[in-house]
Amino acid sequence: MTSAAPSPHDLELLSITKNFDSFTAVDSINLKVGRGEFVAIMGPSGCGKTTLLRILAGLETASSGQLYIRGKDVSDVPVNLRSTRLVWQNYALFPHLDVAGNIAFGLTLKAHDKAIVAGKVKAMADLVGLSDLMGRKISQLSGGQKQRVALARALVTEPDILLLDEPLSALDAHLRIRMQGELRRIQKQLGMAFIYVTHNQVEAFSMADRVVVMNKGHIEQIDAPEDMYARPKTEFVARFVGTNNLFPGRIQEIGHGKAIVHCAHGQVQVSTDDPPPVGTGVFVVVQADKLKPAPTGVAGENRLEATVRGREYAGSHNIYLLDLVDGTEVKMTLPQVLPLEINQPTTIWFSPAHAALIRGAA
Amino acid sequence: MTTVETSATKPMRTPNDSPLKIWFLAPLAIWLTVFFLLPLIFLLWIGFWRVENFQSVPDFSLGNYADIFASFFSKSRYGLALIQSLWVAITTAFFATILSYMVALSIAFAVPARWQRLALLIAIAPFWSSYVLRLYSWQTILSRNGVINSVLKQFGLADYRIDLIYTQIATRIGLIHYLAPILIVILYVSILAIDRVLIEAARELGCTRWQAFTRVILPLSRFGLMTAASFAIIVSLGDALSGNLLGGGAGTSIIGKLPTYASMIMSDYSSSTNLPRTSALATILIVVMVLALAAGFVAADRARRRTS
C-alpha cells in the first residue's frame, strides 16, 4: 500500500457502526492500532467482535464511519482489493487444492512469475513449518496442520494487517498453547499488525500487546493485558476478566488518597488517587487471590465476616465460595496448604491498595 | 490373533443385531431381478437366437452379429447411425449440461434462499408434462410453417426462414428440453453442497467475482457436472422419440441425412419379424452405453477425489 503521508497507525477506525435492520451489531467503534501491534478483541458471543472483523476484511460494509489502513481511507474498497487478510475460524481451505495450491492461491490471481510464487510459497511453508506436507490433500491434514496452511495462505500475500477469527478454537488445549507461542513468534518476526478476535481470555491475554473488550457492540476498555487485569474500568470488564469480587456501594468519605465506601455489609477503604465525589454509586473490585483468611489482620486492612459455603478444587489451589453477612457472594483463591472448612464462619481481609473503584453502581 | 477360542466362538453380535435384517435386502433384490436382470438377460439371450420360417428359435448362434457387422458401415449403415447417435448424444449432453448449470447457478446464487425451492420447482416444471406432448409442441414451433417461421414472415423476413424441423438440431432441442429438469436438480444439489465460506475466502484472498467462479465454484462443481453429463449421454443414446418426431427419422446433420441408432432399432423392430436381430442391435447399444457410463464414472470419480 502506498500512502501520501506515512501514518503511525496500521489501522484506524473512526466511529464504525453496523446496523442489521433494527439491531446495532457494532456501535461507533474508535480504535487505533499501531505499527506491528498485536491487538486482541475479546468479548462474549454476540458482542460484535466477528462483525467488526468482517468489516475490517471488507466482507461487510459499515453502515457509517471511516476505516483507514496505513493512513489510507479504505471504507469503500471492495473485499478483493483490501490489503488485509483473514484467517478463518474453520480455516476455509480449498478442498480441491493441495497444501501448496492453497498457500499459492492468493499469489496466482494476477499475472505472476511461477518461479517467484514457488519461492514465496516455499519460504512461507518453512516459516510455519509445513515444508514436508506441500503435496498433501487438505483432507489428510490434522487440525494444527490445517491451521498452519490457513496462516501461510494469508501471510504469503504480504498483507498490511492480518485478521484472525478465533483461529485456535478448534484445536485441543495442548496444541493451542503451542500455536499461541508460534503465532506470537511469527508476528514478531514479520512485524505485522495482528487483529485477533477471540472469546478466550487466556489466548487474548497471553499474546496481545493490547486487549480490547467488547460488549453489546461497543468497546468497554482498551488496555495492556496486565493493566486490564489489575484495573478493570467498567463493571462488565471486572466481571468478564479474571476472577473478581464486586461490592456495590456509595462513596461516603474521601481524602488522603483514600475513599471510604459504604457497602451493604459495612464500610470498605479503597486506595485511590482520583476518588469520585461523595455520594457516587461505585463498585469496589477485589481480585479473588487478593483476599486473605486470618483471625487477625494488619492494621488498616478491610475486614469481612463470612461463612465458607463451597470449595472448587483447581489443582494447586482451591477457589472458595463464601457468603458475607448480608448474603453477598465472595470468591477467594487459596493455595492447597491453606485449607478452609466448609460451613464454618471465618474472617477475611484485604488491603485498600488491592481494591479498585468502578463508577456506576446504582 | 493366535488364540484358539476366537475361531471356535461365534462372531460378536450386539443385542440389537438381528439375523433377520438380511431380509431387508429383499425389496432391492426383487426389484433388480424383475426389472433389470431378467429383462437384460432375456434381451442378451434372444440376440443369439435364429429365425426359421418367420419363427424365432432358441439357439446359440453368432449369426445375427455376423450379419449386422458384415454391413455395419455399408448397406444397413448401423455403424454410421451409431456414430450419429454418439455425436448427437455428446453434443446434446454438452449443451444440456451447460444450460442446466447456468440455471442451477442462478437459482443457487441469485435467488434469495427462501425462494430457491419455488424457483427450482418452476425450473423443472416442464417435467410434469408428457414427453411426447412436448415433442409435438416443438414440432409446431420448429416446422416449416411453424411459430418461428410465421413470426419471421410477419416481419417480412420470409427469405430468412429457417428449416429446423427434421434435422438432428431439432432432435437435440427435444432432448435438451427433456433432460434439463433432471440435470438442473442434479447440478443444483451439487452447487448447494459447496461451502459458501470457501467463496468468501476466495474473494477475501483477492479473487474477482469471475475468479471466485473459475477458481472455486467450477472446480467444486466438477463431480456434479460429470454426473449430469454422463446421465445426459446415456439418456440421449437410448432415446428414439425425439429423433423420430423432431428429427423425422433420418434428420439432416453434418454427417448427412441419418437416423439415430435408437431410431434404427425401432424401425428394425417394426418393419421386420426378426426379433433376434433387433435384440442383437439393442445389445450393441447397451455395450456402447456401458462404455460411456464407465468413462463418465472414471471422470466423475477423478473429480470427486480431487475435491475431497
PDB file of N, CA, C and O in Angstrom, chain B residues 260-296:
ATOM      1  N   THR B 260     -30.839 -41.735 -35.892  1.00  0.00           N
ATOM      2  CA  THR B 260     -30.026 -42.172 -34.754  1.00  0.00           C
ATOM      3  C   THR B 260     -30.142 -43.680 -34.629  1.00  0.00           C
ATOM      4  O   THR B 260     -31.062 -44.294 -35.187  1.00  0.00           O
ATOM      5  N   TYR B 261     -29.232 -44.264 -33.912  1.00  0.00           N
ATOM      6  CA  TYR B 261     -29.188 -45.719 -33.776  1.00  0.00           C
ATOM      7  C   TYR B 261     -30.463 -46.239 -33.115  1.00  0.00           C
ATOM      8  O   TYR B 261     -31.022 -47.257 -33.522  1.00  0.00           O
ATOM      9  N   ALA B 262     -30.930 -45.496 -32.092  1.00  0.00           N
ATOM     10  CA  ALA B 262     -32.141 -45.933 -31.399  1.00  0.00           C
ATOM     11  C   ALA B 262     -33.346 -45.934 -32.346  1.00  0.00           C
ATOM     12  O   ALA B 262     -34.182 -46.840 -32.302  1.00  0.00           O
ATOM     13  N   SER B 263     -33.409 -44.922 -33.222  1.00  0.00           N
ATOM     14  CA  SER B 263     -34.492 -44.904 -34.226  1.00  0.00           C
ATOM     15  C   SER B 263     -34.387 -46.129 -35.119  1.00  0.00           C
ATOM     16  O   SER B 263     -35.398 -46.723 -35.506  1.00  0.00           O
ATOM     17  N   MET B 264     -33.160 -46.468 -35.485  1.00  0.00           N
ATOM     18  CA  MET B 264     -32.958 -47.615 -36.367  1.00  0.00           C
ATOM     19  C   MET B 264     -33.416 -48.902 -35.721  1.00  0.00           C
ATOM     20  O   MET B 264     -34.029 -49.743 -36.366  1.00  0.00           O
ATOM     21  N   ILE B 265     -33.122 -49.042 -34.415  1.00  0.00           N
ATOM     22  CA  ILE B 265     -33.586 -50.241 -33.711  1.00  0.00           C
ATOM     23  C   ILE B 265     -35.107 -50.297 -33.763  1.00  0.00           C
ATOM     24  O   ILE B 265     -35.705 -51.333 -34.019  1.00  0.00           O
ATOM     25  N   MET B 266     -35.730 -49.125 -33.555  1.00  0.00           N
ATOM     26  CA  MET B 266     -37.179 -49.084 -33.528  1.00  0.00           C
ATOM     27  C   MET B 266     -37.784 -49.457 -34.883  1.00  0.00           C
ATOM     28  O   MET B 266     -38.731 -50.250 -34.951  1.00  0.00           O
ATOM     29  N   SER B 267     -37.207 -48.905 -35.950  1.00  0.00           N
ATOM     30  CA  SER B 267     -37.774 -49.245 -37.270  1.00  0.00           C
ATOM     31  C   SER B 267     -37.458 -50.684 -37.632  1.00  0.00           C
ATOM     32  O   SER B 267     -38.261 -51.351 -38.284  1.00  0.00           O
ATOM     33  N   ASP B 268     -36.303 -51.166 -37.196  1.00  0.00           N
ATOM     34  CA  ASP B 268     -35.950 -52.563 -37.430  1.00  0.00           C
ATOM     35  C   ASP B 268     -36.978 -53.480 -36.773  1.00  0.00           C
ATOM     36  O   ASP B 268     -37.423 -54.470 -37.346  1.00  0.00           O
ATOM     37  N   TYR B 269     -37.377 -53.095 -35.561  1.00  0.00           N
ATOM     38  CA  TYR B 269     -38.332 -53.901 -34.808  1.00  0.00           C
ATOM     39  C   TYR B 269     -39.691 -53.912 -35.489  1.00  0.00           C
ATOM     40  O   TYR B 269     -40.329 -54.948 -35.629  1.00  0.00           O
ATOM     41  N   SER B 270     -40.112 -52.747 -35.971  1.00  0.00           N
ATOM     42  CA  SER B 270     -41.473 -52.677 -36.523  1.00  0.00           C
ATOM     43  C   SER B 270     -41.540 -53.143 -37.981  1.00  0.00           C
ATOM     44  O   SER B 270     -42.601 -53.516 -38.451  1.00  0.00           O
ATOM     45  N   SER B 271     -40.427 -53.115 -38.704  1.00  0.00           N
ATOM     46  CA  SER B 271     -40.514 -53.449 -40.120  1.00  0.00           C
ATOM     47  C   SER B 271     -40.122 -54.886 -40.434  1.00  0.00           C
ATOM     48  O   SER B 271     -40.420 -55.393 -41.487  1.00  0.00           O
ATOM     49  N   SER B 272     -39.442 -55.554 -39.492  1.00  0.00           N
ATOM     50  CA  SER B 272     -39.074 -56.938 -39.799  1.00  0.00           C
ATOM     51  C   SER B 272     -39.616 -57.857 -38.720  1.00  0.00           C
ATOM     52  O   SER B 272     -40.034 -57.404 -37.658  1.00  0.00           O
ATOM     53  N   THR B 273     -39.603 -59.112 -38.979  1.00  0.00           N
ATOM     54  CA  THR B 273     -40.063 -60.083 -37.998  1.00  0.00           C
ATOM     55  C   THR B 273     -38.882 -60.742 -37.310  1.00  0.00           C
ATOM     56  O   THR B 273     -39.019 -61.733 -36.638  1.00  0.00           O
ATOM     57  N   ASN B 274     -37.706 -60.134 -37.516  1.00  0.00           N
ATOM     58  CA  ASN B 274     -36.508 -60.746 -36.970  1.00  0.00           C
ATOM     59  C   ASN B 274     -36.182 -60.183 -35.586  1.00  0.00           C
ATOM     60  O   ASN B 274     -35.341 -59.299 -35.432  1.00  0.00           O
ATOM     61  N   LEU B 275     -36.889 -60.691 -34.559  1.00  0.00           N
ATOM     62  CA  LEU B 275     -36.676 -60.211 -33.210  1.00  0.00           C
ATOM     63  C   LEU B 275     -35.259 -60.483 -32.709  1.00  0.00           C
ATOM     64  O   LEU B 275     -34.645 -59.611 -32.071  1.00  0.00           O
ATOM     65  N   PRO B 276     -34.671 -61.660 -32.954  1.00  0.00           N
ATOM     66  CA  PRO B 276     -33.294 -61.901 -32.506  1.00  0.00           C
ATOM     67  C   PRO B 276     -32.315 -60.858 -33.037  1.00  0.00           C
ATOM     68  O   PRO B 276     -31.434 -60.393 -32.313  1.00  0.00           O
ATOM     69  N   ARG B 277     -32.491 -60.461 -34.303  1.00  0.00           N
ATOM     70  CA  ARG B 277     -31.600 -59.460 -34.886  1.00  0.00           C
ATOM     71  C   ARG B 277     -31.752 -58.107 -34.173  1.00  0.00           C
ATOM     72  O   ARG B 277     -30.778 -57.436 -33.855  1.00  0.00           O
ATOM     73  N   THR B 278     -33.004 -57.727 -33.897  1.00  0.00           N
ATOM     74  CA  THR B 278     -33.263 -56.479 -33.185  1.00  0.00           C
ATOM     75  C   THR B 278     -32.618 -56.523 -31.799  1.00  0.00           C
ATOM     76  O   THR B 278     -32.031 -55.547 -31.340  1.00  0.00           O
ATOM     77  N   SER B 279     -32.714 -57.676 -31.144  1.00  0.00           N
ATOM     78  CA  SER B 279     -32.106 -57.827 -29.830  1.00  0.00           C
ATOM     79  C   SER B 279     -30.597 -57.646 -29.909  1.00  0.00           C
ATOM     80  O   SER B 279     -29.983 -57.008 -29.038  1.00  0.00           O
ATOM     81  N   ALA B 280     -30.008 -58.208 -30.953  1.00  0.00           N
ATOM     82  CA  ALA B 280     -28.564 -58.076 -31.125  1.00  0.00           C
ATOM     83  C   ALA B 280     -28.194 -56.608 -31.320  1.00  0.00           C
ATOM     84  O   ALA B 280     -27.220 -56.115 -30.739  1.00  0.00           O
ATOM     85  N   LEU B 281     -29.012 -55.894 -32.099  1.00  0.00           N
ATOM     86  CA  LEU B 281     -28.773 -54.463 -32.302  1.00  0.00           C
ATOM     87  C   LEU B 281     -28.844 -53.713 -30.972  1.00  0.00           C
ATOM     88  O   LEU B 281     -28.005 -52.869 -30.663  1.00  0.00           O
ATOM     89  N   ALA B 282     -29.860 -54.055 -30.158  1.00  0.00           N
ATOM     90  CA  ALA B 282     -30.038 -53.403 -28.871  1.00  0.00           C
ATOM     91  C   ALA B 282     -28.863 -53.701 -27.952  1.00  0.00           C
ATOM     92  O   ALA B 282     -28.402 -52.840 -27.203  1.00  0.00           O
ATOM     93  N   THR B 283     -28.368 -54.953 -28.019  1.00  0.00           N
ATOM     94  CA  THR B 283     -27.232 -55.339 -27.187  1.00  0.00           C
ATOM     95  C   THR B 283     -26.008 -54.478 -27.502  1.00  0.00           C
ATOM     96  O   THR B 283     -25.289 -54.041 -26.593  1.00  0.00           O
ATOM     97  N   ILE B 284     -25.812 -54.237 -28.798  1.00  0.00           N
ATOM     98  CA  ILE B 284     -24.672 -53.406 -29.191  1.00  0.00           C
ATOM     99  C   ILE B 284     -24.789 -52.014 -28.552  1.00  0.00           C
ATOM    100  O   ILE B 284     -23.825 -51.468 -28.010  1.00  0.00           O
ATOM    101  N   LEU B 285     -26.011 -51.455 -28.544  1.00  0.00           N
ATOM    102  CA  LEU B 285     -26.228 -50.136 -27.945  1.00  0.00           C
ATOM    103  C   LEU B 285     -25.935 -50.173 -26.442  1.00  0.00           C
ATOM    104  O   LEU B 285     -25.330 -49.253 -25.888  1.00  0.00           O
ATOM    105  N   ILE B 286     -26.369 -51.280 -25.810  1.00  0.00           N
ATOM    106  CA  ILE B 286     -26.137 -51.395 -24.363  1.00  0.00           C
ATOM    107  C   ILE B 286     -24.641 -51.408 -24.070  1.00  0.00           C
ATOM    108  O   ILE B 286     -24.166 -50.752 -23.137  1.00  0.00           O
ATOM    109  N   VAL B 287     -23.883 -52.129 -24.899  1.00  0.00           N
ATOM    110  CA  VAL B 287     -22.432 -52.180 -24.696  1.00  0.00           C
ATOM    111  C   VAL B 287     -21.839 -50.777 -24.814  1.00  0.00           C
ATOM    112  O   VAL B 287     -21.031 -50.345 -23.974  1.00  0.00           O
ATOM    113  N   VAL B 288     -22.285 -50.032 -25.839  1.00  0.00           N
ATOM    114  CA  VAL B 288     -21.779 -48.664 -26.011  1.00  0.00           C
ATOM    115  C   VAL B 288     -22.130 -47.804 -24.806  1.00  0.00           C
ATOM    116  O   VAL B 288     -21.318 -47.032 -24.291  1.00  0.00           O
ATOM    117  N   MET B 289     -23.376 -47.960 -24.301  1.00  0.00           N
ATOM    118  CA  MET B 289     -23.803 -47.192 -23.129  1.00  0.00           C
ATOM    119  C   MET B 289     -22.963 -47.522 -21.908  1.00  0.00           C
ATOM    120  O   MET B 289     -22.561 -46.630 -21.158  1.00  0.00           O
ATOM    121  N   VAL B 290     -22.710 -48.822 -21.699  1.00  0.00           N
ATOM    122  CA  VAL B 290     -21.902 -49.228 -20.542  1.00  0.00           C
ATOM    123  C   VAL B 290     -20.520 -48.597 -20.642  1.00  0.00           C
ATOM    124  O   VAL B 290     -19.977 -48.090 -19.644  1.00  0.00           O
ATOM    125  N   LEU B 291     -19.956 -48.585 -21.861  1.00  0.00           N
ATOM    126  CA  LEU B 291     -18.641 -47.974 -22.050  1.00  0.00           C
ATOM    127  C   LEU B 291     -18.703 -46.476 -21.728  1.00  0.00           C
ATOM    128  O   LEU B 291     -17.847 -45.936 -21.029  1.00  0.00           O
ATOM    129  N   ALA B 292     -19.782 -45.816 -22.231  1.00  0.00           N
ATOM    130  CA  ALA B 292     -19.929 -44.384 -21.967  1.00  0.00           C
ATOM    131  C   ALA B 292     -20.080 -44.128 -20.481  1.00  0.00           C
ATOM    132  O   ALA B 292     -19.490 -43.207 -19.912  1.00  0.00           O
ATOM    133  N   LEU B 293     -20.884 -44.983 -19.826  1.00  0.00           N
ATOM    134  CA  LEU B 293     -21.115 -44.855 -18.396  1.00  0.00           C
ATOM    135  C   LEU B 293     -19.810 -45.038 -17.628  1.00  0.00           C
ATOM    136  O   LEU B 293     -19.505 -44.295 -16.684  1.00  0.00           O
ATOM    137  N   ALA B 294     -19.022 -46.041 -18.047  1.00  0.00           N
ATOM    138  CA  ALA B 294     -17.745 -46.309 -17.378  1.00  0.00           C
ATOM    139  C   ALA B 294     -16.826 -45.102 -17.505  1.00  0.00           C
ATOM    140  O   ALA B 294     -16.205 -44.675 -16.526  1.00  0.00           O
ATOM    141  N   ALA B 295     -16.788 -44.523 -18.710  1.00  0.00           N
ATOM    142  CA  ALA B 295     -15.945 -43.343 -18.909  1.00  0.00           C
ATOM    143  C   ALA B 295     -16.417 -42.202 -18.009  1.00  0.00           C
ATOM    144  O   ALA B 295     -15.612 -41.517 -17.370  1.00  0.00           O
ATOM    145  N   GLY B 296     -17.743 -42.037 -17.954  1.00  0.00           N
ATOM    146  CA  GLY B 296     -18.308 -40.999 -17.092  1.00  0.00           C
ATOM    147  C   GLY B 296     -17.981 -41.238 -15.635  1.00  0.00           C
ATOM    148  O   GLY B 296     -17.636 -40.315 -14.905  1.00  0.00           O
TER     149      GLY B 296
END
